[in-house]
């Protein structure tokens, strides 16, 4: 996995994230890796928590948080992607004049989370059926949060399911919200902002808040793997 990550042109990815607040890396996971993650879903072991989304008015579907130790693939993604994103996060803090510096390694970020009583792992796998959807939200989990996260798509749109687009909203101050609709393919990885991104205006940079969700599924089943870098309080 580390070799795969090193072959990515991170300058292009960085430029896209800085400009749009997201970037898609196509074909990041193999067919076999996608299948193994989907098959893992029904394994009763390895999870710390199951959430039925309808119960909390989060949407319609279900997701499970992995427990430590994380599956090897999830740990490798989390550990090796983070150092590529930390410089982007720190640039955002700098241009927005936020007094915060993120560490260079995932281990250091985890230590920061744990010192703030955020001890629970946040990577998760999500499952949607017909009618399933996810309301617009932000994945914060505590006072310590990293401003970028990833989601990996484990099924093929228009083959395994229809509908179920990934939706991002951008709330520009004193303006109408912008809606971004994405349809990544099986194996693609989407890196996107957790809660905001900087935008350059005539008087310098300003902050725009962003949320994400999933539109309603019309048919089939949709599985995704979410890799969030900070840990959670609960």
Short mmCIF file of C-alpha atoms in Angstrom, two decimals:
data_model
loop_
_atom_site.label_atom_id
_atom_site.label_comp_id
_atom_site.label_asym_id
_atom_site.label_seq_id
_atom_site.Cartn_x
_atom_site.Cartn_y
_atom_site.Cartn_z
CA UNK A 1 0.00 0.00 0.00
CA UNK A 2 2.84 2.40 0.80
CA UNK A 3 4.33 1.84 -2.66
CA UNK A 4 0.94 2.53 -4.25
CA UNK A 5 0.61 5.78 -2.31
CA UNK A 6 4.09 6.91 -3.35
CA UNK A 7 3.22 6.54 -7.05
CA UNK A 8 0.46 9.17 -6.75
CA UNK A 9 1.28 12.68 -8.02
CA UNK A 10 0.63 14.45 -4.73
CA UNK A 11 1.32 17.88 -6.18
CA UNK A 12 -1.68 17.50 -8.51
CA UNK A 13 -3.79 16.14 -5.64
CA UNK A 14 -2.70 19.04 -3.41
CA UNK A 15 -3.56 21.63 -6.07
CA UNK A 16 -7.04 20.13 -6.53
CA UNK A 17 -7.75 19.99 -2.80
CA UNK A 18 -6.60 23.58 -2.33
CA UNK A 19 -8.76 24.75 -5.23
CA UNK A 20 -11.89 22.63 -4.75
CA UNK A 21 -11.76 21.22 -1.23
CA UNK A 22 -11.60 17.68 -2.65
CA UNK A 23 -9.74 15.41 -5.06
CA UNK A 24 -10.52 11.98 -6.53
CA UNK A 25 -7.72 9.42 -6.91
CA UNK A 26 -9.00 6.83 -9.42
CA UNK A 27 -8.40 3.10 -9.06
CA UNK A 28 -6.78 3.35 -5.63
CA UNK A 29 -8.16 0.01 -4.43
CA UNK A 30 -8.10 -3.19 -6.49
CA UNK A 31 -11.15 -5.33 -7.25
CA UNK A 32 -9.94 -7.86 -4.68
CA UNK A 33 -9.42 -5.24 -1.98
CA UNK A 34 -12.93 -3.86 -2.54
CA UNK A 35 -14.47 -7.34 -2.35
CA UNK A 36 -12.61 -8.18 0.86
CA UNK A 37 -13.81 -4.99 2.54
CA UNK A 38 -17.43 -5.68 1.55
CA UNK A 39 -17.14 -9.28 2.77
CA UNK A 40 -15.71 -7.98 6.05
CA UNK A 41 -18.92 -6.08 6.79
CA UNK A 42 -20.87 -9.08 8.11
CA UNK A 43 -17.97 -10.37 10.21
CA UNK A 44 -19.07 -9.83 13.84
CA UNK A 45 -15.47 -9.31 14.95
CA UNK A 46 -13.34 -6.22 14.57
CA UNK A 47 -15.93 -3.52 15.21
CA UNK A 48 -16.48 -1.35 18.27
CA UNK A 49 -19.87 0.12 17.41
CA UNK A 50 -22.76 -0.26 14.94
CA UNK A 51 -24.98 2.72 14.12
CA UNK A 52 -28.44 2.36 12.56
CA UNK A 53 -28.74 5.74 10.89
CA UNK A 54 -32.54 6.00 10.96
CA UNK A 55 -32.55 5.73 14.76
CA UNK A 56 -30.59 8.99 15.06
CA UNK A 57 -32.16 10.72 12.06
CA UNK A 58 -28.79 10.61 10.28
CA UNK A 59 -30.40 9.10 7.19
CA UNK A 60 -31.30 5.54 6.21
CA UNK A 61 -28.59 2.90 6.29
CA UNK A 62 -26.05 1.44 8.68
CA UNK A 63 -22.39 1.86 9.48
CA UNK A 64 -19.83 0.19 11.71
CA UNK A 65 -16.77 1.67 13.38
CA UNK A 66 -13.67 -0.50 13.35
CA UNK A 67 -11.95 -1.22 16.64
CA UNK A 68 -8.24 -1.16 17.33
CA UNK A 69 -6.20 -2.83 15.98
CA UNK A 70 -7.55 -1.67 12.64
CA UNK A 71 -7.58 -4.00 9.61
CA UNK A 72 -4.19 -3.93 7.90
CA UNK A 73 -5.50 -2.16 4.79
CA UNK A 74 -7.29 0.53 6.80
CA UNK A 75 -4.27 1.13 9.03
CA UNK A 76 -1.96 1.38 6.01
CA UNK A 77 -4.21 3.95 4.33
CA UNK A 78 -4.59 5.98 7.50
CA UNK A 79 -0.91 5.93 8.39
CA UNK A 80 0.52 6.63 4.93
CA UNK A 81 -2.02 9.12 3.58
CA UNK A 82 -1.94 11.38 6.63
CA UNK A 83 1.64 12.72 6.08
CA UNK A 84 0.65 13.70 2.53
CA UNK A 85 -2.27 15.77 3.82
CA UNK A 86 -0.73 17.39 6.91
CA UNK A 87 1.09 20.07 4.85
CA UNK A 88 -2.22 21.00 3.19
CA UNK A 89 -3.95 21.25 6.56
CA UNK A 90 -1.16 23.41 7.96
CA UNK A 91 -1.25 25.72 4.94
CA UNK A 92 -4.99 26.16 5.48
CA UNK A 93 -4.43 27.05 9.12
CA UNK A 94 -1.76 29.57 8.11
CA UNK A 95 -3.75 31.41 5.44
CA UNK A 96 -6.86 31.53 7.65
CA UNK A 97 -4.75 32.77 10.59
CA UNK A 98 -5.84 29.87 12.82
CA UNK A 99 -3.36 29.21 15.62
CA UNK A 100 -2.99 25.50 15.04
CA UNK A 101 -0.24 23.26 13.66
CA UNK A 102 -0.88 19.61 12.85
CA UNK A 103 1.92 17.09 13.51
CA UNK A 104 3.77 15.37 10.69
CA UNK A 105 2.79 11.80 11.57
CA UNK A 106 -0.41 9.95 12.39
CA UNK A 107 1.12 8.64 15.62
CA UNK A 108 1.62 12.20 16.84
CA UNK A 109 -1.95 13.14 15.88
CA UNK A 110 -3.26 10.11 17.79
CA UNK A 111 -1.23 11.14 20.84
CA UNK A 112 -2.79 14.60 20.63
CA UNK A 113 -6.27 13.05 20.42
CA UNK A 114 -5.60 10.70 23.33
CA UNK A 115 -4.39 13.56 25.53
CA UNK A 116 -7.82 15.10 24.88
CA UNK A 117 -9.68 11.86 25.86
CA UNK A 118 -10.38 11.02 22.21
CA UNK A 119 -9.47 7.33 22.38
CA UNK A 120 -11.84 5.62 19.95
CA UNK A 121 -10.92 4.84 16.31
CA UNK A 122 -13.07 6.54 13.67
CA UNK A 123 -12.52 4.54 10.42
CA UNK A 124 -15.83 2.99 9.41
CA UNK A 125 -17.62 1.03 6.72
CA UNK A 126 -21.04 2.15 5.53
CA UNK A 127 -23.86 0.16 3.93
CA UNK A 128 -26.88 1.53 2.05
CA UNK A 129 -29.80 -0.28 0.43
CA UNK A 130 -32.72 0.95 -1.67
CA UNK A 131 -33.95 4.26 -0.27
CA UNK A 132 -30.78 4.71 1.77
CA UNK A 133 -29.21 8.12 2.17
CA UNK A 134 -26.97 10.12 4.49
CA UNK A 135 -27.91 13.61 5.66
CA UNK A 136 -25.45 16.47 5.31
CA UNK A 137 -22.95 16.43 8.16
CA UNK A 138 -19.37 16.94 9.36
CA UNK A 139 -17.22 14.26 11.04
CA UNK A 140 -15.67 16.07 14.02
CA UNK A 141 -15.82 13.64 17.01
CA UNK A 142 -14.14 15.97 19.50
CA UNK A 143 -12.20 19.19 20.01
CA UNK A 144 -9.19 17.76 18.15
CA UNK A 145 -10.03 17.13 14.50
CA UNK A 146 -8.04 16.96 11.28
CA UNK A 147 -9.60 19.04 8.47
CA UNK A 148 -9.29 16.39 5.73
CA UNK A 149 -10.59 12.83 5.43
CA UNK A 150 -11.07 10.12 2.82
CA UNK A 151 -13.78 7.81 1.55
CA UNK A 152 -13.15 4.79 -0.65
CA UNK A 153 -15.85 3.43 -2.95
CA UNK A 154 -16.35 -0.34 -2.87
CA UNK A 155 -19.10 -0.76 -5.51
CA UNK A 156 -19.61 0.30 -9.12
CA UNK A 157 -22.28 2.97 -9.75
CA UNK A 158 -24.91 2.09 -12.38
CA UNK A 159 -23.91 -1.57 -12.02
CA UNK A 160 -24.16 -2.43 -8.32
CA UNK A 161 -26.45 0.49 -7.46
CA UNK A 162 -28.13 3.58 -8.91
CA UNK A 163 -28.49 6.92 -7.18
CA UNK A 164 -26.32 7.24 -4.09
CA UNK A 165 -24.23 10.15 -5.34
CA UNK A 166 -21.71 11.72 -2.98
CA UNK A 167 -22.85 15.26 -2.23
CA UNK A 168 -20.81 18.20 -0.89
CA UNK A 169 -22.27 21.59 -0.03
CA UNK A 170 -20.22 24.77 0.21
CA UNK A 171 -21.72 27.55 2.32
CA UNK A 172 -20.18 30.80 1.12
CA UNK A 173 -20.71 33.70 3.57
CA UNK A 174 -23.61 36.01 2.60
CA UNK A 175 -24.41 33.89 -0.46
CA UNK A 176 -26.41 30.84 -1.52
CA UNK A 177 -24.89 27.41 -0.95
CA UNK A 178 -23.05 25.63 -3.75
CA UNK A 179 -23.80 21.92 -4.30
CA UNK A 180 -21.19 19.51 -5.69
CA UNK A 181 -22.34 16.06 -6.82
CA UNK A 182 -19.72 13.33 -7.36
CA UNK A 183 -19.99 9.80 -8.75
CA UNK A 184 -16.65 8.08 -8.08
CA UNK A 185 -16.16 4.60 -9.49
CA UNK A 186 -15.38 1.37 -7.67
CA UNK A 187 -11.91 1.50 -6.14
CA UNK A 188 -11.65 5.30 -6.28
CA UNK A 189 -10.55 7.28 -3.25
CA UNK A 190 -12.05 10.69 -2.55
CA UNK A 191 -10.13 13.06 -0.27
CA UNK A 192 -12.25 15.96 0.96
CA UNK A 193 -12.53 18.60 3.64
CA UNK A 194 -13.96 17.62 7.00
CA UNK A 195 -15.66 20.94 7.74
CA UNK A 196 -14.22 23.97 5.88
CA UNK A 197 -11.69 25.21 3.34
CA UNK A 198 -10.00 28.55 2.62
CA UNK A 199 -11.00 30.65 -0.37
CA UNK A 200 -9.02 33.64 -1.60
CA UNK A 201 -11.01 36.83 -1.84
CA UNK A 202 -10.15 40.44 -2.67
CA UNK A 203 -9.08 41.08 0.94
CA UNK A 204 -7.25 37.83 1.55
CA UNK A 205 -8.42 34.35 2.47
CA UNK A 206 -11.75 33.61 4.12
CA UNK A 207 -13.31 30.42 5.42
CA UNK A 208 -16.20 28.59 3.75
CA UNK A 209 -17.97 25.81 5.63
CA UNK A 210 -18.62 22.52 3.87
CA UNK A 211 -20.77 19.48 4.63
CA UNK A 212 -21.12 16.11 2.90
CA UNK A 213 -23.74 13.41 2.53
CA UNK A 214 -25.15 10.75 0.19
CA UNK A 215 -28.21 11.10 -2.05
CA UNK A 216 -30.98 8.48 -2.04
CA UNK A 217 -30.25 5.07 -3.55
CA UNK A 218 -32.74 3.97 -6.22
CA UNK A 219 -31.56 0.36 -6.53
CA UNK A 220 -28.90 -2.08 -5.36
CA UNK A 221 -26.46 -1.83 -2.46
CA UNK A 222 -23.66 0.65 -1.85
CA UNK A 223 -20.68 0.13 0.46
CA UNK A 224 -18.00 2.68 1.26
CA UNK A 225 -14.98 2.76 3.54
CA UNK A 226 -14.44 5.98 5.45
CA UNK A 227 -10.96 6.76 6.78
CA UNK A 228 -10.92 9.63 9.27
CA UNK A 229 -7.60 10.49 10.86
CA UNK A 230 -8.51 11.87 14.28
CA UNK A 231 -9.93 9.65 17.02
CA UNK A 232 -13.27 10.08 18.80
CA UNK A 233 -14.50 10.70 22.33
CA UNK A 234 -17.15 7.98 21.92
#
